[in-house]
XYZ file of C-alpha atoms in Angstrom:
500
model
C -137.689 6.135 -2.023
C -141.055 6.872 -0.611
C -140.725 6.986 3.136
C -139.522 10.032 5.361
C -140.224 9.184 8.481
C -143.799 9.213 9.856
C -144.911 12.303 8.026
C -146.943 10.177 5.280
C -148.561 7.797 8.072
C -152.107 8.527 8.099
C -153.978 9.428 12.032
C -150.867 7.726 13.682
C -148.458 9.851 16.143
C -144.698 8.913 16.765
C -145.271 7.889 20.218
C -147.861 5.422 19.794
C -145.365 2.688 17.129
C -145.044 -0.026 19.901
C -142.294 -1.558 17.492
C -140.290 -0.873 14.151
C -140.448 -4.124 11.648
C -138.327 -3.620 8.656
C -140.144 -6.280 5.962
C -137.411 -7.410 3.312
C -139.297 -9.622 1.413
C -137.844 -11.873 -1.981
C -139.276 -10.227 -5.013
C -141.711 -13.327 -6.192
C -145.370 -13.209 -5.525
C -145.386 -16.072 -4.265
C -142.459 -14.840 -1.116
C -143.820 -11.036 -1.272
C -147.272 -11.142 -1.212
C -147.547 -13.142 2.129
C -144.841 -10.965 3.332
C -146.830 -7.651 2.857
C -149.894 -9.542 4.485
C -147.826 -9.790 7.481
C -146.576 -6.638 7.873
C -150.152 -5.532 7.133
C -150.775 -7.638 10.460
C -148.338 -6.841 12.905
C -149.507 -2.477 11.533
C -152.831 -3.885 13.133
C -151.287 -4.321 16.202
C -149.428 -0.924 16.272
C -146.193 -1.790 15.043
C -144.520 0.593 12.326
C -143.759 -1.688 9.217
C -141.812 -0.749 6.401
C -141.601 -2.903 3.434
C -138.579 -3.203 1.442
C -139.221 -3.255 -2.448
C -137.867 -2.363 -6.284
C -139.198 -0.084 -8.366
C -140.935 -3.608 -10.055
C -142.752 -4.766 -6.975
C -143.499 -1.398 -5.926
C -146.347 -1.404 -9.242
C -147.430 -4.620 -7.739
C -148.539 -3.941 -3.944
C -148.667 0.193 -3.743
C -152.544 -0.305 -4.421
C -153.050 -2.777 -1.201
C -150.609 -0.368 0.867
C -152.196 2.586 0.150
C -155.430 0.975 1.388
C -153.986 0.814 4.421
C -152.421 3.871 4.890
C -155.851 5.357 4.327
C -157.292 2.746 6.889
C -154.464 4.295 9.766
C -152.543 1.474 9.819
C -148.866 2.696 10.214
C -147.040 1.021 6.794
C -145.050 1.926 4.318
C -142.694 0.927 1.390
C -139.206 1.669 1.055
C -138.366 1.399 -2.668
C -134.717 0.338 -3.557
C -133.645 0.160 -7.059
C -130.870 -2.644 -8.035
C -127.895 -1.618 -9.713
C -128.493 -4.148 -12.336
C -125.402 -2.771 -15.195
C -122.539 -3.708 -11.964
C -123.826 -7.734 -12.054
C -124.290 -7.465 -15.908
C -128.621 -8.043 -15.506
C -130.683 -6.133 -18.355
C -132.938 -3.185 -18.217
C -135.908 -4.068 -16.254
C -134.223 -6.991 -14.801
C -135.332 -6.239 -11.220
C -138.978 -8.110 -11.678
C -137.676 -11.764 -11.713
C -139.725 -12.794 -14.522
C -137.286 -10.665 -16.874
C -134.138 -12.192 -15.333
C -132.590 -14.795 -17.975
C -132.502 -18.135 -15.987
C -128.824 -18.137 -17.235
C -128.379 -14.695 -15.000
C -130.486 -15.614 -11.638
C -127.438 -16.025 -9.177
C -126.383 -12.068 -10.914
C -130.021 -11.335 -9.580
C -129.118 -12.629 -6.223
C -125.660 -10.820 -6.197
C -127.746 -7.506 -6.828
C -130.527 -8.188 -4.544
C -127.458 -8.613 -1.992
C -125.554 -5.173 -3.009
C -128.982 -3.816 -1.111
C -127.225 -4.040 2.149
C -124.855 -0.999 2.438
C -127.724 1.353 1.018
C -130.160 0.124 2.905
C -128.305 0.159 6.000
C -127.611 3.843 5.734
C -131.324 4.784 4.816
C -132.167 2.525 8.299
C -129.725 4.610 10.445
C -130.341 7.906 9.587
C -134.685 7.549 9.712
C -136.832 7.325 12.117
C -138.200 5.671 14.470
C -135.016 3.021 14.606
C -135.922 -0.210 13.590
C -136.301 -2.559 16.602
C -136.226 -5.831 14.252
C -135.751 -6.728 10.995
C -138.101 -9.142 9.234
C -136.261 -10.748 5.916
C -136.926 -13.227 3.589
C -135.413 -17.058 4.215
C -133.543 -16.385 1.049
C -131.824 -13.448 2.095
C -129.047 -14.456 3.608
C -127.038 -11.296 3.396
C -129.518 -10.037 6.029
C -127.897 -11.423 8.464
C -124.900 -9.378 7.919
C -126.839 -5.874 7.807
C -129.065 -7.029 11.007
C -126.020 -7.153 13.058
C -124.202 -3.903 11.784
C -128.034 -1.961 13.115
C -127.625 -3.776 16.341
C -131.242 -5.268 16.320
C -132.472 -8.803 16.128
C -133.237 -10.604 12.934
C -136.255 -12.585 11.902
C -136.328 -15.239 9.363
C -139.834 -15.253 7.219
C -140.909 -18.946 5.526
C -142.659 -19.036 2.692
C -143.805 -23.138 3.775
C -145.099 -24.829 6.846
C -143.260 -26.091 9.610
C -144.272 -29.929 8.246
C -142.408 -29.478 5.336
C -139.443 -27.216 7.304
C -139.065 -30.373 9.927
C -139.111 -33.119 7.068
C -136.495 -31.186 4.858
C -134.675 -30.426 8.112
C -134.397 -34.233 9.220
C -134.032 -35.912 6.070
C -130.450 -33.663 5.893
C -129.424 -33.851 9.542
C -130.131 -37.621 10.085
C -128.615 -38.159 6.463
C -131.530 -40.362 5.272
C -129.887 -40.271 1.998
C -126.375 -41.794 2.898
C -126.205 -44.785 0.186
C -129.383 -44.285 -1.785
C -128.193 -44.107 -5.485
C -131.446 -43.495 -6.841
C -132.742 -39.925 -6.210
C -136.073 -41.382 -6.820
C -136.008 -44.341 -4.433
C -138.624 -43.287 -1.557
C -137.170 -43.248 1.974
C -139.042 -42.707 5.627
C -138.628 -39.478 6.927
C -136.663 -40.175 10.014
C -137.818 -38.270 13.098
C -141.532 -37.876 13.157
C -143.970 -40.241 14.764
C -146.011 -40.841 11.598
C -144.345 -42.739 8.687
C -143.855 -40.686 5.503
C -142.125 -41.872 2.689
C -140.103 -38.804 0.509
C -136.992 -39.134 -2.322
C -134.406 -37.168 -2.412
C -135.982 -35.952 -5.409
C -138.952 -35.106 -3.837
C -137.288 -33.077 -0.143
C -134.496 -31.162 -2.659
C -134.897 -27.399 -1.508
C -135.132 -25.114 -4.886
C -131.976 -23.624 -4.497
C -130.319 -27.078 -4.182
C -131.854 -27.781 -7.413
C -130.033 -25.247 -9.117
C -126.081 -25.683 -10.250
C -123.887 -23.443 -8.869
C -125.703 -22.462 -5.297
C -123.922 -25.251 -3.390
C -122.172 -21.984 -1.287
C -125.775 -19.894 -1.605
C -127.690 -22.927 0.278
C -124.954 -23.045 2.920
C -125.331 -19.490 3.675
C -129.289 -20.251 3.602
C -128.401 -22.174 6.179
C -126.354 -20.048 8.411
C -128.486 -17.401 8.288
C -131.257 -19.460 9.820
C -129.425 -21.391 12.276
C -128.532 -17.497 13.505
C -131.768 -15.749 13.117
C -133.763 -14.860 16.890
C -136.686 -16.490 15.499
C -139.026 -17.563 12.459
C -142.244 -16.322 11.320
C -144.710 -19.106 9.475
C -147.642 -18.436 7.359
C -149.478 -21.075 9.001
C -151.604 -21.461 12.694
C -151.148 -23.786 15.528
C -153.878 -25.986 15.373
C -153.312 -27.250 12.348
C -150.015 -28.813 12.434
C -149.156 -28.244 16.463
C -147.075 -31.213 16.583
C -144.341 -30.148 13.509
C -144.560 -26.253 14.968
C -143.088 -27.745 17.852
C -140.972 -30.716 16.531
C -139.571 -27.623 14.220
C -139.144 -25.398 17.110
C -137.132 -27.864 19.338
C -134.923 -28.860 16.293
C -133.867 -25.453 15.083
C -133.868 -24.196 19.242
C -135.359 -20.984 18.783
C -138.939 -19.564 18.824
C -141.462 -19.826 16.102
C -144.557 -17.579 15.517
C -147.277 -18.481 13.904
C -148.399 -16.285 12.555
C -151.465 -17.261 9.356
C -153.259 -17.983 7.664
C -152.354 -13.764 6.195
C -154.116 -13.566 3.594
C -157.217 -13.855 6.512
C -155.911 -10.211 6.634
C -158.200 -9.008 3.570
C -161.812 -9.180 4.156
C -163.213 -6.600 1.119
C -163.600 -7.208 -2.117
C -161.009 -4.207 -3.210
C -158.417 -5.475 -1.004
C -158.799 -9.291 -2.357
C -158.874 -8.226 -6.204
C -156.063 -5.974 -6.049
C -153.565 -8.347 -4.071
C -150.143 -8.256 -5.770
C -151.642 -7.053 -8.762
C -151.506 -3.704 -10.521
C -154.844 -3.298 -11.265
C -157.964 -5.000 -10.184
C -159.306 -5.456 -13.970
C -160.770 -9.221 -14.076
C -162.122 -9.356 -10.680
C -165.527 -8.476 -11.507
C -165.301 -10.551 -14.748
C -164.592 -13.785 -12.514
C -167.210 -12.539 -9.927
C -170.190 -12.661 -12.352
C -169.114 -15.180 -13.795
C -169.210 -17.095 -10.505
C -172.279 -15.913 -8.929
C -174.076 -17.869 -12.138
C -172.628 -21.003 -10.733
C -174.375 -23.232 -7.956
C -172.673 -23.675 -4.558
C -169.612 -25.677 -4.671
C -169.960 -26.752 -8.267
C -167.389 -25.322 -9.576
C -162.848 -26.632 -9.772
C -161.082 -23.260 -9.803
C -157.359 -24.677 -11.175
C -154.042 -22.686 -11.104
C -150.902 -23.777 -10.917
C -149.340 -20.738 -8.966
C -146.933 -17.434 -10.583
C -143.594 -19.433 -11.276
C -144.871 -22.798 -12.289
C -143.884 -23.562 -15.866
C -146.341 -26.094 -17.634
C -145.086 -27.799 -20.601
C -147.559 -27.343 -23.994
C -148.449 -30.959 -23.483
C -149.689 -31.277 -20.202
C -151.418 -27.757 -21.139
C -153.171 -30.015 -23.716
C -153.820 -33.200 -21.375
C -154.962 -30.794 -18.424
C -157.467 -29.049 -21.028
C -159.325 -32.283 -21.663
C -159.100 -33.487 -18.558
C -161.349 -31.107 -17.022
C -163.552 -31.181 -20.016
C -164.260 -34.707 -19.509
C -164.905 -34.242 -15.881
C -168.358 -32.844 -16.754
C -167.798 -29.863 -13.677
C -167.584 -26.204 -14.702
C -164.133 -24.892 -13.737
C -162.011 -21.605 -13.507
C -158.404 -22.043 -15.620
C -155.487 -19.778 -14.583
C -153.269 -20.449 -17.713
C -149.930 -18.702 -17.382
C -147.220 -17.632 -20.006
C -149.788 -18.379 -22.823
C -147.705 -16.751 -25.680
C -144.590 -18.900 -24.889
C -147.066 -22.050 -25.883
C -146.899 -21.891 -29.327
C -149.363 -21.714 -31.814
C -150.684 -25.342 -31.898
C -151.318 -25.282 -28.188
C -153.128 -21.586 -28.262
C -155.106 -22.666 -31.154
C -156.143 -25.795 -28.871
C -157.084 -23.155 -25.957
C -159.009 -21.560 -28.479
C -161.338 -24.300 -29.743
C -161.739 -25.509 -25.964
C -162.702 -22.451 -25.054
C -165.450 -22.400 -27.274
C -166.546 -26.141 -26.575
C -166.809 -24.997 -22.898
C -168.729 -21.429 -23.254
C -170.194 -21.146 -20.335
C -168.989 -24.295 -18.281
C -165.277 -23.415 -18.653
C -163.688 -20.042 -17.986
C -160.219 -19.292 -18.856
C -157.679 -17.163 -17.832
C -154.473 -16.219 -19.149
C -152.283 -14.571 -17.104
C -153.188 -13.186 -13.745
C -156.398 -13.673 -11.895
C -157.667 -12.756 -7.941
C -157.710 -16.086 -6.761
C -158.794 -15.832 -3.003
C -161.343 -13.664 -4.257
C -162.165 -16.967 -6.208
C -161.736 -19.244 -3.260
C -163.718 -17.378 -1.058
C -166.875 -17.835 -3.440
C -169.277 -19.783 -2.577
C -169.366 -21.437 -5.708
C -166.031 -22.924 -5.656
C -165.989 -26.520 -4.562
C -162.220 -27.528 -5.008
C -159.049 -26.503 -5.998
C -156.688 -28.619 -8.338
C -153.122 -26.818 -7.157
C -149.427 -26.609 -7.698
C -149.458 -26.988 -3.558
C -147.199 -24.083 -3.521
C -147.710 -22.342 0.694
C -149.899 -19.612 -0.545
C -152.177 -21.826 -2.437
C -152.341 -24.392 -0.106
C -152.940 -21.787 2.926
C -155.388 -20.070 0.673
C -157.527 -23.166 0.074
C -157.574 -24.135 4.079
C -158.513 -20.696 4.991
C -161.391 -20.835 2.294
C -162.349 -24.946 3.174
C -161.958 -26.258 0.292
C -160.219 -29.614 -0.925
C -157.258 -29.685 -3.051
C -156.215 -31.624 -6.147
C -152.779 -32.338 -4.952
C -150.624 -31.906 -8.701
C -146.815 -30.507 -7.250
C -144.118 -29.709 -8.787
C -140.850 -29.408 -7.473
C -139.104 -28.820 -4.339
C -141.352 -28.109 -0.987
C -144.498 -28.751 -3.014
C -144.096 -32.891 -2.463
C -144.825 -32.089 0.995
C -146.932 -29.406 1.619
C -148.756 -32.163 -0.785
C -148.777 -35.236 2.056
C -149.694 -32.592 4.589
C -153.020 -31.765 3.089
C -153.635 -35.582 1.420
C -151.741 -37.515 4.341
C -151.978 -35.513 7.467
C -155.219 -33.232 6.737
C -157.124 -35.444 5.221
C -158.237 -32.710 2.935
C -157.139 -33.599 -0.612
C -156.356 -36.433 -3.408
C -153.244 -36.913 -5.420
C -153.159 -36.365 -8.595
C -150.382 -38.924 -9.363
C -147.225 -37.161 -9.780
C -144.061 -39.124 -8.289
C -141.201 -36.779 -9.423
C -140.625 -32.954 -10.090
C -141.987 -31.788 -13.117
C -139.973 -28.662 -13.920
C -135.609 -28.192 -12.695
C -134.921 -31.549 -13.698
C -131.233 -32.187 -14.803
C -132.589 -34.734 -16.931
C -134.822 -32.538 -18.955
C -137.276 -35.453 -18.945
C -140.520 -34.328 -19.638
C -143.523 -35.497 -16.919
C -147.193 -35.529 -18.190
C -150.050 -36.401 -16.115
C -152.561 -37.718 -19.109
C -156.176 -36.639 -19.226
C -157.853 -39.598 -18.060
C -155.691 -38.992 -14.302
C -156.702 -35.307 -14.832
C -160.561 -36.867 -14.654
C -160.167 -38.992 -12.352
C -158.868 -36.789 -9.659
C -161.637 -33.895 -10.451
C -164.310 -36.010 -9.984
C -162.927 -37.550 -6.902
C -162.553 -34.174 -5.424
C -165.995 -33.152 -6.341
C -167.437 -36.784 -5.530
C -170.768 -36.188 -3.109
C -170.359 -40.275 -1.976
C -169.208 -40.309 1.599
C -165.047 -40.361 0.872
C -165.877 -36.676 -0.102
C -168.164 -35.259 1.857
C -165.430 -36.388 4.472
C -163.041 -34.857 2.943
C -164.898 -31.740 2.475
C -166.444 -31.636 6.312
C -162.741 -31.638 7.171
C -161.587 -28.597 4.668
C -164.349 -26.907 6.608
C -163.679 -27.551 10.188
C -160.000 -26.944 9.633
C -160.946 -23.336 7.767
C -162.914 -22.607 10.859
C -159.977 -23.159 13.129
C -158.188 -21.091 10.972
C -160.542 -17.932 11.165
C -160.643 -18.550 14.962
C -156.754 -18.282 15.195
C -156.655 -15.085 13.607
C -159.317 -13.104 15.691
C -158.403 -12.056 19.231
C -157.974 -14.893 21.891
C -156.888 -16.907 18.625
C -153.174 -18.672 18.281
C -152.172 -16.150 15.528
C -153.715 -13.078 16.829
C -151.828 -13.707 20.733
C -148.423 -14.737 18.743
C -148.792 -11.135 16.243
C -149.260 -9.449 19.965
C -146.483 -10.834 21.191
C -144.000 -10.396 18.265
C -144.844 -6.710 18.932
C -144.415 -6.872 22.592
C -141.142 -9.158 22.351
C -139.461 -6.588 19.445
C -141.138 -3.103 21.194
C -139.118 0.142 21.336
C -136.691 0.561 24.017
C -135.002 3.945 25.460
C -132.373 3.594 22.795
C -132.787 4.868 19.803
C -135.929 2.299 19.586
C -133.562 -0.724 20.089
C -135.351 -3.460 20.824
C -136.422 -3.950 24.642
C-alpha cells in the first residue's frame, strides 16, 4: 500500500487539507479514469484525496498521480490487492479484462471483500476521512461508509439525462404490458417527448443473468447515498440536473467536464495508460492534417466489435473520402481473415487513414485542431470528451446508457447524427448479430463532416456548448463553485476530521 499518512504529499502541511475524500473508483477505464480526474479536482481545491486501486490499475494511473504529487496537489493511491484464490478468479484476475465473463459476479464478490481491509487501513491513518467518494457500482460502500461514521457519495459514470430517463421509465413502469423489448415507448416524465425500448433504457447490470439481487442493492445504495457527483456541467443539461435532483431528493454536484482537468501534453498522453508511447506518433501524424479534416473513430475500452462490422466500418470510412484516426481494439481476437483485411486497408489508406490497435490518447486527439468529428460508442467519457473539445459526434451506441447519452447529443444538443442503430449490439440474449453496412458507415461520415448549412449548425453548436463547458470549470464557473463547495460541505471537523 503506498500511503502513510501525509509524509509522501509534496509542499502540503497537515493543517491546511480542508477535507479528506476517499475515491473508490470501479476498476474500468471507462469508471476510473474520470474518477481520478475528480479527485485530481477537488486536490485543486485543497482537499486530501486518496484513490482506492489494485495492484492492476495502480500501472495504469501512477504516471498521472505522480504528476500531481510533484505539482503539490495533496493525492494519493491506496493500493488494495483482491484475494482472487477465496472467489475462485485466476492469477492476474484483478484487471477486468482478464476476468472470464463466466467469473464477473466472483470479480464483484472480491471487489466487495475490500471492505473490512479497507476499513481498518481508514481508521488507523490520518487525517480521518470526512467523506467517502465510491463508485455507483459499489454498493458494499454503503456498508463500510456507515461503520467510519462519515457521509457517502455516489460517483456516475453518465449524465443526469440519461440517470432521469432510466429512473422514470422504472418508477412510472412505462414497460407494464409491452411484450416486445424492442417496441419504442415515451419516456414518461420529461417535458420533451423521447421515445426509448426497454431494450434500449436496460442498465448493464440488468443485462446480465444472475444480478437481479446486485441491481437491487445498486439501488439501495443510491437511494441512501448524501449526494451524487456527475461528470457533466450545468448549462448543458440544467433542466435533467434538476428533474434528477428532485426525483432522487438529494443534492447533485456537477462537477465536469474532468478531463478539462489536464491541460499539457504529458498529462493528456499518459491518461490511464502506462506509458505515453503513441502520443507523439498520433501528434505528427495530425499536425500534417488541415483543420477539422480529419474523423478520429473509437469505439471506447469495453466495446466488443464483431469481425464483420470491423470489415463494414473499414470501408465505410474509406469510401467517405475524409482522412480518419481508427482505434481498433482486441485486434488478435479478430481472426486472421479480418487482420489480413486491416492489413491491405491499411495500405490502400497510407497516409489518409491511420490505425490503431489497441490503446491510443484520445483527448489528446480531440483537442487537435485537426479533428473535425468523432464517430463514437457514446459511452460518458467519450461523449464528455467530444463536448469539451466541440466537436460533433457520429452517434453508433451500443448497449445500455449509450441509447441515451445518444438522443442527448443528436436530440437535445443538436450536436450529432445517428448512425442507425435501433438495438444493442453486444449482451444480447439472443446472440443476434447487428451490423451497420458500409454504405450507413458513409453516409453518416460525410454528414458529420458536411460544410452545407445542416453542419456548420451542427458544428457552431459543438463549439458554443465546449465554450460553456471551459467557462464552468474556471472560477466563477458552475463546476468550479460546486468542487468549492463539495470541499466546504465535507471539510474537517474537531473530531477526528469528521465531517462538519
Amino acid at each position: 500500500m503506498e500511503s502513510k499518512g501525509l509524509a509522501n504529499i509534496r509542499g502540503t502541511a497537515r493543517d491546511d487539507i480542508k477535507a479528506h475524500f476517499v475515491f473508490i473508483p470501479l476498476m474500468l477505464q471507462g469508471h476510473l479514469i474520470p474518477a481520478v480526474d475528480t479527485a485530481l479536482l477537488l486536490a485543486s481545491h485543497g482537499a486530501l484525496t486518496s484513490i482506492v486501486v489494485t495492484p492492476s490499475y495502480t500501472e495504469r494511473v501512477h504516471r498521472t498521480i505522480d504528476f500531481a504529487k510533484k505539482s503539490g496537489l495533496p493525492v494519493r493511491l491506496m493500493e488494495f490487492p483482491l484475494d482472487l484464490a477465496a472467489e475462485g478468479l485466476p492469477d492476474g484476475a484483478d484487471d477486468v479484462d482478464k476476468v472470464p465473463p463466466h467469473l464477473i459476479a466472483n470479480y464483484f464478490r472480491a471487489l466487495a471483500n475490500l471492505r473490512e481491509p479497507l476499513e481498518r487501513h481508514l481508521r488507523s491513518d490520518e487525517p480521518y476521512p470526512t467523506c467517502v467518494v465510491a463508485d455507483i457500482c459499489h454498493p458494499w460502500v454503503k456498508e463500510l461508509a456507515a461503520k467510519l461514521e462519515v457521509p457517502r457519495l455516489s460517483f456516475s459514470g453518465t449524465c443526469a439525462f440519461s440517470l432521469l430517463c432510466q429512473h422514470n421509465v422504472e418508477r412510472f413502469n412505462a414497460y407494464d404490458g409491452i411484450a416486445d423489448d424492442h417496441e419504442l415507448v415515451v419516456v414518461p416524465g420529461l417535458e420533451k417527448k423521447f421515445e426509448l425500448s426497454r431494450a434500449q433504457s436496460l442498465i448493464f447490470f440488468r443485462l446480465m443473468p444472475g444480478f437481479e439481487k446486485f441491481t437491487d442493492e445498486l439501488e439501495q445504495a443510491v437511494v441512501k447515498a448524501d449526494g451524487l457527483l456527475v461528470n457533466s456541467f450545468q448549462e448543458m443539461e440544467p433542466q435533467y440536473v434538476a428533474g434528477y435532483a428532485e426525483a432522487r431528493r438529494m443534492k447533485v454536484w456537477t462537477v465536469g467536464p474532468v478531463s478539462l482537468f489536464h491541460q499539457s501534453t504529458t498529462t493528456l498522453s499518459s491518461r490511464g495508460n502506462t506509458t505515453a508511447i503513441g502520443a507523439d506518433v498520433c501528434q505528427h501524424w495530425l499536425d500534417g492534417k488541415v483543420a477539422n479534416s480529419v474523423v478520429y473513430v473509437s469505439f471506447g475500452s469495453i466495446q466488443y466489435v464483431e469481425p464483420k462490422q470491423v470489415v463494414e466500418l473499414g470501408l465505410g470510412l474509406e469510401a467517405s473520402g475524409h482522412p480518419f484516426i481508427w482505434v481498433v481494439k482486441n485486434a488478435d481476437l479478430l481472426g486472421e481473415e479480418v487482420k489480413e483485411f486491416l492489413r491491405e486497408l491499411e495500405t490502400r489508406v497510407a497516409g489518409r487513414g491511420l490505425l490503431i490497435m489497441g490503446w491510443a490518447p484520445q483527448v489528446l486527439i480531440l483537442s487537435h485542431a485537426a479533428v473535425g468529428s468523432f464517430v463514437t460508442h457514446c459511452g460518458w467519457n467519450s461523449t464528455m470528451e467530444a463536448i469539451a473539445a466541440g466537436l460533433p459526434v457520429v452517434a453508433w451506441p451500443h448497449f445500455s446508457e449509450q441509447f441515451l447519452n445518444a438522443k442527448l447529443a443528436v436530440e437535445v444538443l443538436g450536436i450529432g447524427v445517428d448512425v442507425g442503430v435501433t438495438e444493442p449490439v453486444m449482451l444480447r440474449y439472443d446472440q443476434k448479430v447487428i451490423v451497420i453496412r458500409r454504405e450507413m458507415v458513409e453516409k453518416a461520415v460525410r454528414s458529420i463532416m458536411d460544410r452545407g448549412d445542416e453542419g456548420e449548425e451542427r458544428r457552431r453548436r459543438a463549439r458554443a456548448l465546449a465554450a460553456k463547458a471551459r467557462a464552468a470549470v474556471v472560477e466563477g464557473g458552475s463546476s468550479h463553485a460546486n468542487l468549492q463547495d463539495l470541499v466546504n460541505h465535507f471539510q474537517r471537523g474537531p473530531a477526528r476530521g469528521a465531517a462538519a
